[in-house]
């Protein structure tokens, strides 16, 4: 039986790249999405073209009931779960005095609560087999202060802390938990950044280029592999040197 990975927010960007890369590594994939069914189905077709099985399942990760339903559907489809990539996240930049209550709640709900919902459901499945890997997608903003990203960086700081704690709790159960903290990666998430700001960030990156979603996916796939069998609770920063 093939191993199975569930990737949240896999309809585009980093999640899509992780889903495709893990399929290339031989995993069957659960492609989670929130709103964009057509894009999620395109990812399913691309995975099937690689010779693996895939299903697209809609769930707002901020909603526990939807998450529970997604894991039930995933279990019906594949009967096992080996990897969770907690990736679905949003950014909504605002300076302190401009932070709006709805945006604050949405960021905390998706970027923090959503990660706990999925980790909890995944751990329930993985514990019975005493094996599994959880990868949390954090951000370089968790370790580097970027003006206007107070809320976003707080949520990603929470992701780093939960990674360490869950790694300690779940290690005796055979489950490893690690995080990746990407710098600026070329996805639709960067569309909101004005061009002059992007130029400024590019100058600050020692490698003078943005990262690619596939480069994040390569690290995620390695962290899932036995090459990292003794690594847990770590946050791997991949940012072209931005945070140095
Ligand atoms: P993106 O292109 O905006 O894609 C976001 C994905 O998350 C989409 O698949 C979207 O699904 C999904 N999503 C959003 N809210 C969701 C929810 N409530 N429930 C389920 N799915 C939801 O973003 P990205 O750049 O790939 O970012 C992915 C992750 O990497 C995020 O956690 C982000 O914080 C992190 N990250 C990104 C960068 C960067 O520079 N791009 C840097 C560091 C960290 P729909 O399409 O269905 O709406």
XYZ file of N, CA and C and ligand atoms in Angstrom:
780
model
N 0.843 -1.212 0.000
C 0.000 0.000 0.000
C 0.876 1.258 0.000
N 0.498 2.256 -0.851
C 1.300 3.483 -0.913
C 1.140 4.289 0.374
N 2.175 5.071 0.698
C 2.054 5.997 1.822
C 1.130 7.149 1.413
N 0.535 7.809 2.401
C -0.445 8.867 2.112
C -0.047 10.167 2.823
N -0.120 11.273 2.081
C 0.150 12.596 2.664
C -1.070 13.485 2.476
N -1.412 14.235 3.504
C -2.474 15.250 3.400
C -1.806 16.620 3.460
N -2.044 17.431 2.432
C -1.439 18.769 2.372
C -2.562 19.795 2.429
N -2.545 20.676 3.433
C -3.598 21.698 3.501
C -3.216 22.877 2.590
N -4.243 23.509 2.029
C -3.996 24.640 1.120
C -3.159 24.214 -0.065
N -3.576 23.102 -0.692
C -2.751 22.524 -1.775
C -3.264 22.880 -3.162
N -4.208 23.827 -3.240
C -4.746 24.186 -4.563
C -3.790 25.082 -5.346
N -2.838 25.710 -4.645
C -1.876 26.577 -5.333
C -0.656 26.809 -4.449
N 0.310 27.555 -4.997
C 1.461 28.003 -4.219
C 2.299 26.875 -3.619
N 2.755 27.108 -2.389
C 3.666 26.178 -1.722
C 2.979 24.829 -1.460
N 1.704 24.866 -1.100
C 0.975 23.616 -0.834
C 0.896 22.747 -2.073
N 0.596 23.368 -3.204
C 0.533 22.622 -4.473
C 1.902 21.995 -4.777
N 2.956 22.786 -4.617
C 4.311 22.275 -4.904
C 4.651 21.098 -3.987
N 4.246 21.188 -2.709
C 4.512 20.076 -1.773
C 3.735 18.835 -2.193
N 2.465 19.028 -2.588
C 1.643 17.884 -3.002
C 2.285 17.174 -4.202
N 2.742 17.953 -5.176
C 3.342 17.353 -6.385
C 4.667 16.667 -6.055
N 5.463 17.311 -5.220
C 6.784 16.743 -4.882
C 6.622 15.429 -4.109
N 5.656 15.412 -3.152
C 5.436 14.182 -2.376
C 4.868 13.079 -3.278
N 4.056 13.457 -4.261
C 3.560 12.457 -5.229
C 4.739 11.874 -6.009
N 5.683 12.733 -6.401
C 6.885 12.230 -7.099
C 7.666 11.253 -6.212
N 7.564 11.446 -4.893
C 8.261 10.546 -3.945
C 7.452 9.272 -3.690
N 6.273 9.150 -4.322
C 5.511 7.905 -4.198
C 4.338 7.950 -3.231
N 3.994 9.125 -2.750
C 2.834 9.231 -1.850
C 1.543 9.399 -2.653
N 0.438 8.826 -2.163
C -0.889 9.247 -2.600
C -1.234 10.493 -1.781
N -2.040 11.377 -2.397
C -2.174 12.710 -1.786
C -3.633 13.124 -1.558
N -3.882 13.681 -0.377
C -5.141 14.376 -0.125
C -4.863 15.863 -0.335
N -5.550 16.434 -1.330
C -5.365 17.843 -1.702
C -6.452 18.663 -1.017
N -6.097 19.312 0.081
C -7.096 20.163 0.762
C -7.136 21.544 0.107
N -8.356 22.089 0.040
C -8.510 23.466 -0.446
C -9.652 24.093 0.312
N -9.765 25.415 0.197
C -10.842 26.106 0.906
C -11.910 26.597 -0.049
N -11.488 27.250 -1.132
C -12.486 27.868 -2.012
C -12.308 27.484 -3.479
N -11.092 27.130 -3.872
C -10.800 27.016 -5.298
C -10.819 25.572 -5.794
N -12.052 25.046 -5.990
C -12.188 23.626 -6.350
C -11.534 23.292 -7.688
N -11.717 24.210 -8.674
C -11.169 23.926 -10.013
C -9.652 23.773 -9.939
N -9.000 24.659 -9.208
C -7.520 24.584 -9.087
C -7.122 23.297 -8.346
N -7.895 22.935 -7.312
C -7.575 21.716 -6.558
C -7.702 20.491 -7.461
N -8.731 20.497 -8.329
C -8.901 19.353 -9.258
C -7.754 19.283 -10.259
N -7.231 20.461 -10.656
C -6.062 20.465 -11.559
C -4.864 19.791 -10.878
N -4.715 20.048 -9.576
C -3.604 19.431 -8.828
C -3.818 17.910 -8.765
N -5.070 17.497 -8.535
C -5.386 16.054 -8.516
C -4.988 15.427 -9.853
N -5.362 16.075 -10.965
C -5.032 15.521 -12.293
C -3.524 15.439 -12.481
N -2.798 16.458 -12.026
C -1.329 16.464 -12.185
C -0.702 15.318 -11.377
N -1.273 15.040 -10.209
C -0.749 13.936 -9.372
C -1.049 12.601 -10.048
N -2.262 12.481 -10.587
C -2.622 11.229 -11.268
C -1.718 11.004 -12.479
N -1.346 12.105 -13.142
C -0.435 11.977 -14.302
C 0.938 11.469 -13.856
N 1.255 11.654 -12.585
C 2.535 11.145 -12.049
C 2.408 9.682 -11.613
N 1.180 9.120 -11.748
C 0.983 7.707 -11.424
C 0.549 7.458 -9.983
N 0.191 8.526 -9.237
C -0.269 8.351 -7.854
C -1.757 8.664 -7.770
N -2.379 8.244 -6.670
C -3.794 8.548 -6.453
C -3.911 9.879 -5.698
N -5.026 10.578 -5.925
C -5.248 11.835 -5.204
C -6.743 12.116 -5.099
N -7.131 12.761 -4.000
C -8.502 13.273 -3.883
C -8.418 14.716 -3.397
N -9.348 15.533 -3.888
C -9.439 16.917 -3.399
C -10.551 16.967 -2.363
N -10.260 17.528 -1.192
C -11.288 17.641 -0.156
C -11.353 19.084 0.338
N -12.578 19.627 0.267
C -12.770 21.019 0.715
C -12.915 21.056 2.230
N -12.173 21.921 2.876
C -12.357 22.151 4.324
C -11.679 23.457 4.683
N -12.395 24.280 5.416
C -11.785 25.471 6.006
C -11.062 24.976 7.261
N -9.736 25.044 7.268
C -8.982 24.458 8.387
C -9.274 25.155 9.715
N -9.822 26.367 9.653
C -10.167 27.085 10.882
C -11.392 26.482 11.563
N -12.121 25.637 10.843
C -13.379 25.080 11.340
C -13.171 23.619 11.740
N -13.216 23.333 13.040
C -12.894 21.981 13.525
C -13.785 20.912 12.890
N -15.085 21.183 12.769
C -16.003 20.171 12.213
C -15.626 19.835 10.766
N -15.287 20.878 9.988
C -14.889 20.638 8.591
C -13.598 19.830 8.537
N -12.683 20.117 9.465
C -11.405 19.384 9.504
C -11.650 17.915 9.877
N -12.505 17.697 10.885
C -12.810 16.315 11.287
C -13.410 15.550 10.110
N -14.322 16.220 9.395
C -14.947 15.584 8.236
C -13.909 15.266 7.153
N -12.971 16.211 6.935
C -11.918 15.984 5.917
C -11.096 14.739 6.263
N -10.698 14.596 7.533
C -9.875 13.432 7.909
C -10.681 12.135 7.789
N -12.007 12.199 8.072
C -12.857 11.008 7.887
C -12.895 10.629 6.412
N -13.101 11.636 5.538
C -13.162 11.375 4.090
C -11.827 10.836 3.584
N -10.745 11.411 4.089
C -9.404 10.979 3.665
C -9.177 9.527 4.061
N -9.649 9.168 5.268
C -9.469 7.794 5.740
C -10.281 6.838 4.878
N -11.514 7.273 4.508
C -12.352 6.432 3.636
C -11.650 6.192 2.310
N -11.004 7.251 1.788
C -10.371 7.162 0.463
C -9.103 6.301 0.490
N -8.284 6.434 1.535
C -6.962 5.796 1.496
C -6.660 4.844 2.657
N -7.399 4.968 3.779
C -7.225 4.011 4.882
C -5.971 4.188 5.722
N -5.162 5.179 5.449
C -3.973 5.428 6.279
C -3.517 6.880 6.113
N -2.656 7.320 7.031
C -2.084 8.671 6.912
C -0.656 8.643 7.442
N 0.291 9.043 6.595
C 1.709 9.010 6.981
C 2.285 10.399 7.194
N 1.782 11.387 6.408
C 2.351 12.741 6.471
C 1.219 13.770 6.481
N 1.361 14.777 7.349
C 0.505 15.973 7.274
C 1.410 17.157 6.985
N 1.084 17.932 5.953
C 1.757 19.219 5.754
C 0.746 20.309 6.093
N 0.957 20.947 7.239
C 0.118 22.057 7.696
C 0.602 23.308 6.964
N -0.076 23.674 5.887
C 0.422 24.748 5.029
C -0.570 25.895 4.859
N -1.882 25.601 4.924
C -2.895 26.628 4.627
C -2.710 27.824 5.546
N -2.469 28.984 4.967
C -2.257 30.167 5.793
C -2.574 31.425 5.002
N -2.773 32.510 5.743
C -3.048 33.795 5.087
C -2.132 34.874 5.661
N -1.954 35.923 4.875
C -1.230 37.096 5.364
C -2.131 38.301 5.120
N -2.195 39.198 6.079
C -3.004 40.409 5.899
C -2.266 41.531 6.632
N -1.271 42.094 5.938
C -0.378 43.050 6.595
C -1.093 44.322 7.043
N -0.722 44.783 8.220
C -1.242 46.062 8.724
C -0.353 46.528 9.861
N -0.063 47.828 9.868
C 0.665 48.397 11.005
C -0.256 48.372 12.235
N 0.350 48.365 13.413
C -0.384 48.150 14.667
C -1.709 48.902 14.743
N -1.670 50.215 14.476
C -2.882 51.001 14.694
C -3.943 50.768 13.618
N -3.561 50.046 12.559
C -4.509 49.782 11.466
C -5.079 48.364 11.563
N -4.652 47.601 12.570
C -5.106 46.197 12.633
C -6.597 46.160 12.952
N -7.286 45.403 12.095
C -8.729 45.360 12.221
C -9.137 44.044 12.894
N -10.158 44.112 13.730
C -10.547 42.982 14.589
C -10.878 41.719 13.768
N -11.585 41.899 12.635
C -11.968 40.724 11.832
C -10.749 40.052 11.236
N -9.826 40.887 10.718
C -8.619 40.351 10.102
C -7.762 39.637 11.151
N -7.687 40.243 12.343
C -6.913 39.639 13.438
C -7.477 38.254 13.769
N -8.797 38.173 13.913
C -9.437 36.897 14.268
C -9.207 35.863 13.166
N -9.319 36.293 11.908
C -9.167 35.370 10.777
C -7.745 34.808 10.738
N -6.760 35.695 10.948
C -5.367 35.239 10.922
C -5.093 34.233 12.042
N -5.585 34.547 13.248
C -5.358 33.626 14.370
C -6.079 32.303 14.116
N -7.285 32.388 13.566
C -8.080 31.166 13.340
C -7.436 30.251 12.302
N -6.977 30.835 11.192
C -6.433 29.983 10.115
C -4.988 29.589 10.432
N -4.163 30.587 10.795
C -2.719 30.316 10.920
C -2.333 29.581 12.203
N -3.168 29.687 13.244
C -2.838 28.967 14.489
C -3.860 27.850 14.750
N -5.136 28.225 14.919
C -6.131 27.191 15.257
C -6.179 26.107 14.180
N -6.098 26.538 12.918
C -6.153 25.574 11.810
C -5.039 24.538 11.909
N -3.832 24.987 12.299
C -2.697 24.057 12.405
C -2.937 23.055 13.544
N -3.506 23.544 14.665
C -3.805 22.628 15.780
C -4.895 21.633 15.388
N -5.952 22.121 14.727
C -7.035 21.214 14.320
C -6.479 20.045 13.509
N -5.659 20.388 12.513
C -5.161 19.336 11.605
C -4.139 18.441 12.299
N -3.267 19.040 13.127
C -2.259 18.228 13.831
C -2.952 17.228 14.760
N -4.019 17.689 15.426
C -4.752 16.820 16.352
C -5.372 15.629 15.611
N -6.045 15.925 14.511
C -6.683 14.844 13.744
C -5.647 13.896 13.150
N -4.536 14.457 12.667
C -3.483 13.612 12.076
C -2.854 12.730 13.150
N -2.578 13.313 14.318
C -1.943 12.534 15.389
C -2.831 11.374 15.809
N -4.145 11.612 15.845
C -5.075 10.523 16.201
C -4.899 9.327 15.265
N -4.755 9.622 13.974
C -4.583 8.542 12.984
C -3.198 7.918 13.092
N -2.167 8.763 13.277
C -0.779 8.281 13.241
C -0.406 7.493 14.491
N -0.987 7.868 15.639
C -0.621 7.225 16.918
C -0.872 5.729 16.888
N -1.970 5.322 16.238
C -2.317 3.899 16.243
C -1.237 3.085 15.527
N -0.555 3.705 14.556
C 0.498 2.993 13.801
C 1.881 3.262 14.389
N 1.938 4.189 15.343
C 3.213 4.593 15.954
C 4.193 5.097 14.911
N 3.684 5.760 13.880
C 4.578 6.424 12.932
C 3.865 7.537 12.183
N 4.628 8.556 11.835
C 4.046 9.655 11.086
C 4.957 10.867 11.128
N 4.697 11.784 10.197
C 5.490 13.013 10.122
C 4.526 14.187 9.945
N 4.735 15.225 10.752
C 3.963 16.465 10.580
C 4.949 17.573 10.238
N 4.660 18.289 9.149
C 5.483 19.445 8.781
C 4.601 20.687 8.862
N 5.041 21.661 9.626
C 4.316 22.931 9.728
C 5.019 23.972 8.865
N 4.263 24.645 8.011
C 4.866 25.713 7.218
C 4.769 27.005 8.022
N 5.932 27.465 8.481
C 6.028 28.704 9.241
C 6.446 29.809 8.265
N 7.277 30.737 8.716
C 7.761 31.803 7.834
C 8.996 32.430 8.458
N 9.841 33.016 7.604
C 10.993 33.733 8.128
C 10.532 34.886 9.033
N 9.278 35.342 8.809
C 8.740 36.429 9.644
C 8.596 36.013 11.100
N 8.745 34.719 11.378
C 8.691 34.263 12.781
C 9.984 34.594 13.515
N 11.050 34.823 12.744
C 12.354 35.089 13.389
C 12.943 36.435 12.966
N 12.263 37.122 12.047
C 12.769 38.390 11.516
C 11.630 39.407 11.570
N 11.881 40.567 12.172
C 10.811 41.564 12.277
C 10.610 42.269 10.938
N 9.424 42.138 10.386
C 9.080 42.837 9.144
C 7.953 43.814 9.484
N 8.189 45.100 9.253
C 7.166 46.102 9.609
C 5.847 45.780 8.914
N 4.768 45.905 9.657
C 3.442 45.637 9.082
C 3.018 44.187 9.224
N 3.934 43.336 9.716
C 3.582 41.915 9.812
C 3.467 41.450 11.270
N 3.051 42.371 12.156
C 2.949 42.009 13.576
C 2.072 40.785 13.793
N 0.883 40.791 13.182
C -0.050 39.680 13.400
C 0.488 38.411 12.746
N 0.908 38.562 11.485
C 1.407 37.394 10.743
C 2.592 36.769 11.473
N 3.560 37.599 11.906
C 4.750 37.041 12.551
C 4.402 36.418 13.893
N 3.398 36.970 14.583
C 2.973 36.358 15.853
C 2.391 34.977 15.601
N 1.605 34.858 14.515
C 1.014 33.536 14.231
C 2.115 32.545 13.856
N 3.129 33.004 13.125
C 4.186 32.076 12.703
C 5.133 31.757 13.870
N 5.273 32.718 14.803
C 6.021 32.420 16.028
C 5.308 31.321 16.804
N 3.970 31.396 16.810
C 3.182 30.353 17.483
C 3.401 29.004 16.799
N 3.521 29.023 15.478
C 3.758 27.765 14.746
C 5.101 27.159 15.176
N 6.121 28.011 15.339
C 7.432 27.483 15.780
C 7.326 26.868 17.167
N 6.628 27.560 18.084
C 6.521 27.019 19.448
C 5.719 25.731 19.462
N 4.622 25.691 18.686
C 3.823 24.463 18.700
C 4.618 23.316 18.108
N 5.499 23.623 17.153
C 6.319 22.574 16.525
C 7.199 21.908 17.585
N 7.836 22.724 18.429
C 8.718 22.169 19.467
C 7.917 21.350 20.477
N 6.795 21.919 20.929
C 6.009 21.221 21.963
C 5.417 19.920 21.435
N 4.814 19.982 20.241
C 4.200 18.767 19.694
C 5.269 17.713 19.394
N 6.462 18.179 18.980
C 7.543 17.217 18.709
C 7.873 16.436 19.980
N 7.925 17.148 21.115
C 8.255 16.491 22.386
C 7.128 15.543 22.817
N 5.883 16.020 22.662
C 4.749 15.183 23.066
C 4.615 13.930 22.210
N 4.904 14.080 20.913
C 4.584 12.983 19.988
C 5.765 12.063 19.680
N 6.976 12.470 20.072
C 8.154 11.626 19.789
C 7.990 10.204 20.356
N 7.505 10.053 21.612
C 7.345 8.683 22.129
C 6.311 7.879 21.342
N 5.471 8.579 20.555
C 4.437 7.892 19.754
C 4.912 7.625 18.333
N 6.191 7.901 18.073
C 6.756 7.608 16.751
C 6.461 8.672 15.699
N 6.007 9.845 16.163
C 5.637 10.910 15.206
C 6.653 12.045 15.300
N 7.231 12.426 14.164
C 8.166 13.563 14.133
C 7.407 14.820 13.703
N 7.787 15.959 14.292
C 7.148 17.235 13.939
C 8.245 18.261 13.677
N 8.297 18.790 12.476
C 9.281 19.826 12.130
C 8.582 20.957 11.384
N 9.300 22.065 11.219
C 8.722 23.204 10.491
C 9.710 23.701 9.445
N 9.175 24.292 8.387
C 10.011 25.044 7.452
C 9.599 26.510 7.562
N 10.583 27.391 7.494
C 10.306 28.835 7.583
C 10.839 29.495 6.317
N 9.998 29.570 5.278
C 10.465 30.174 4.022
C 10.573 31.688 4.120
N 11.485 32.247 3.299
C 11.548 33.696 3.113
C 10.527 34.073 2.052
N 10.872 35.024 1.190
C 9.914 35.461 0.165
C 9.899 34.470 -0.993
N 8.753 33.825 -1.177
C 8.600 32.772 -2.188
C 7.607 33.263 -3.240
N 7.943 33.014 -4.507
C 7.076 33.482 -5.601
C 5.758 32.722 -5.630
N 4.734 33.253 -4.978
C 3.381 32.678 -5.056
C 2.395 33.845 -5.090
N 1.115 33.504 -5.196
C 0.098 34.567 -5.234
C 0.085 35.388 -3.940
N 0.626 34.785 -2.848
C 0.642 35.503 -1.570
C 1.431 36.809 -1.674
N 2.421 36.829 -2.569
C 3.260 38.032 -2.699
C 2.606 39.109 -3.557
N 1.469 38.748 -4.224
C 0.812 39.718 -5.108
C 0.401 40.980 -4.357
N 0.132 40.817 -3.049
C -0.344 41.971 -2.257
C 0.778 42.966 -1.950
N 2.038 42.547 -2.156
C 3.160 43.443 -1.814
C 3.414 44.406 -2.971
N 3.437 45.739 -2.724
C 3.698 46.704 -3.800
C 5.093 46.478 -4.410
N 5.221 46.794 -5.714
C 6.475 46.522 -6.436
C 7.687 47.174 -5.770
N 7.530 48.443 -5.289
C 8.687 49.120 -4.689
C 9.144 48.398 -3.415
N 8.177 47.856 -2.670
C 8.510 47.086 -1.450
C 9.258 45.806 -1.841
N 8.774 45.158 -2.940
C 9.421 43.912 -3.393
C 10.879 44.173 -3.734
N 11.121 45.311 -4.454
C 12.501 45.690 -4.815
C 13.358 45.830 -3.566
N 12.766 46.461 -2.551
C 13.471 46.676 -1.272
C 13.843 45.329 -0.651
N 12.886 44.389 -0.634
C 13.144 43.063 -0.054
C 14.233 42.336 -0.849
N 14.158 42.462 -2.202
C 15.145 41.768 -3.052
C 16.558 42.223 -2.719
N 16.704 43.538 -2.474
C 18.031 44.083 -2.139
C 18.525 43.498 -0.819
N 17.568 43.202 0.091
C 17.954 42.708 1.425
C 18.281 41.210 1.438
N 17.921 40.518 0.352
C 18.172 39.064 0.304
C 19.571 38.838 -0.264
N 20.502 38.270 0.525
C 21.864 38.085 0.020
C 21.927 37.339 -1.322
N 21.013 36.434 -1.590
C 21.020 35.716 -2.877
C 20.360 36.525 -3.995
N 19.808 37.699 -3.645
C 19.184 38.613 -4.623
C 18.143 37.971 -5.527
N 17.406 37.038 -4.985
C 16.270 36.497 -5.746
C 15.228 35.961 -4.774
N 13.982 35.863 -5.275
C 12.925 35.241 -4.473
C 13.107 33.730 -4.535
N 12.517 33.038 -3.569
C 12.564 31.572 -3.603
C 11.442 31.016 -4.459
N 11.554 29.741 -4.801
C 10.505 29.084 -5.594
C 9.746 28.118 -4.683
N 8.446 27.966 -4.976
C 7.635 27.031 -4.176
C 8.250 25.627 -4.236
N 8.819 25.270 -5.390
C 9.413 23.927 -5.528
C 10.613 23.756 -4.597
N 11.300 24.870 -4.292
C 12.452 24.773 -3.386
C 11.995 24.501 -1.944
N 10.832 25.050 -1.586
C 10.275 24.751 -0.260
C 9.837 23.284 -0.236
N 9.184 22.870 -1.330
C 8.684 21.488 -1.411
C 9.829 20.475 -1.315
N 10.977 20.794 -1.901
C 12.131 19.876 -1.824
C 12.551 19.658 -0.374
N 12.569 20.749 0.403
C 12.977 20.631 1.815
C 11.915 19.847 2.601
N 10.645 20.140 2.312
C 9.558 19.413 2.994
C 9.677 17.916 2.719
N 9.909 17.561 1.458
C 10.013 16.133 1.103
C 11.200 15.476 1.814
N 12.305 16.194 1.905
C 13.475 15.650 2.615
C 13.151 15.445 4.091
N 12.484 16.423 4.703
C 12.137 16.307 6.133
C 11.212 15.113 6.385
N 10.413 14.764 5.381
C 9.505 13.607 5.525
C 10.265 12.298 5.382
N 11.443 12.341 4.780
C 12.151 11.103 4.441
C 12.964 10.580 5.620
N 13.437 9.350 5.477
C 14.231 8.731 6.549
C 15.592 9.401 6.720
N 15.993 10.232 5.755
C 17.248 10.977 5.916
C 17.169 11.861 7.166
N 15.928 12.201 7.572
C 15.727 13.067 8.743
C 15.057 12.301 9.895
N 15.298 10.967 9.920
C 14.599 10.113 10.896
C 14.882 10.491 12.348
N 16.025 11.149 12.614
C 16.384 11.488 14.007
C 16.197 12.982 14.282
N 15.517 13.677 13.355
C 15.334 15.133 13.504
C 13.882 15.427 13.868
N 13.668 16.088 14.985
C 12.303 16.503 15.335
C 12.335 17.811 16.120
N 11.275 18.593 15.972
C 11.130 19.855 16.717
C 11.923 21.015 16.138
N 12.437 20.847 14.916
C 13.314 21.884 14.342
C 12.563 22.795 13.360
N 13.079 24.004 13.229
C 12.538 24.948 12.241
C 13.643 25.211 11.225
N 13.446 24.783 9.994
C 14.464 24.977 8.955
C 14.133 26.256 8.181
N 15.030 27.232 8.272
C 14.807 28.506 7.579
C 15.371 28.400 6.162
N 14.556 28.700 5.152
C 15.067 28.724 3.773
C 14.663 30.050 3.153
N 15.632 30.965 3.139
C 15.282 32.354 2.828
C 16.347 33.089 2.009
N 17.257 32.342 1.365
C 18.292 32.995 0.569
C 19.212 33.865 1.404
N 19.210 33.639 2.718
C 20.099 34.383 3.612
C 19.474 35.628 4.212
N 18.188 35.876 3.916
C 17.525 37.115 4.368
C 17.662 37.365 5.874
N 17.546 36.306 6.662
C 17.509 36.495 8.123
C 18.901 36.553 8.758
N 19.961 36.472 7.930
C 21.304 36.432 8.533
C 21.740 37.818 9.012
P -1.149 31.215 -1.391
O -0.550 31.152 -2.737
O -1.937 32.411 -0.986
O -2.051 29.894 -1.175
C -2.758 29.722 0.012
C -3.393 28.355 0.041
O -4.011 28.197 1.319
C -4.464 28.157 -1.004
O -4.413 26.811 -1.434
C -5.765 28.397 -0.221
O -6.884 27.642 -0.711
C -5.376 27.848 1.120
N -6.149 28.363 2.225
C -6.239 29.656 2.671
N -7.072 29.697 3.726
C -7.491 28.435 3.953
C -8.357 27.835 4.893
N -8.968 28.555 5.838
N -8.574 26.491 4.833
C -7.967 25.742 3.884
N -7.146 26.252 2.957
C -6.920 27.579 2.992
O -0.068 31.061 -0.242
P 1.435 30.460 -0.259
O 2.357 31.558 -0.574
O 1.476 29.202 -1.028
O 1.591 30.163 1.309
C 1.409 28.869 1.858
C 1.972 28.860 3.276
O 3.350 29.272 3.224
C 1.274 29.810 4.250
O 1.193 29.220 5.518
C 2.215 31.013 4.279
O 2.100 31.732 5.489
C 3.547 30.330 4.141
N 4.626 31.213 3.635
C 4.546 31.793 2.400
C 5.582 32.628 1.967
C 5.592 33.307 0.628
O 6.470 34.180 0.416
N 4.718 32.965 -0.307
C 6.688 32.852 2.808
C 6.722 32.237 4.054
C 5.683 31.413 4.453
P -7.943 28.220 -1.824
O -7.140 28.452 -3.085
O -8.931 27.135 -1.998
O -8.480 29.485 -1.256
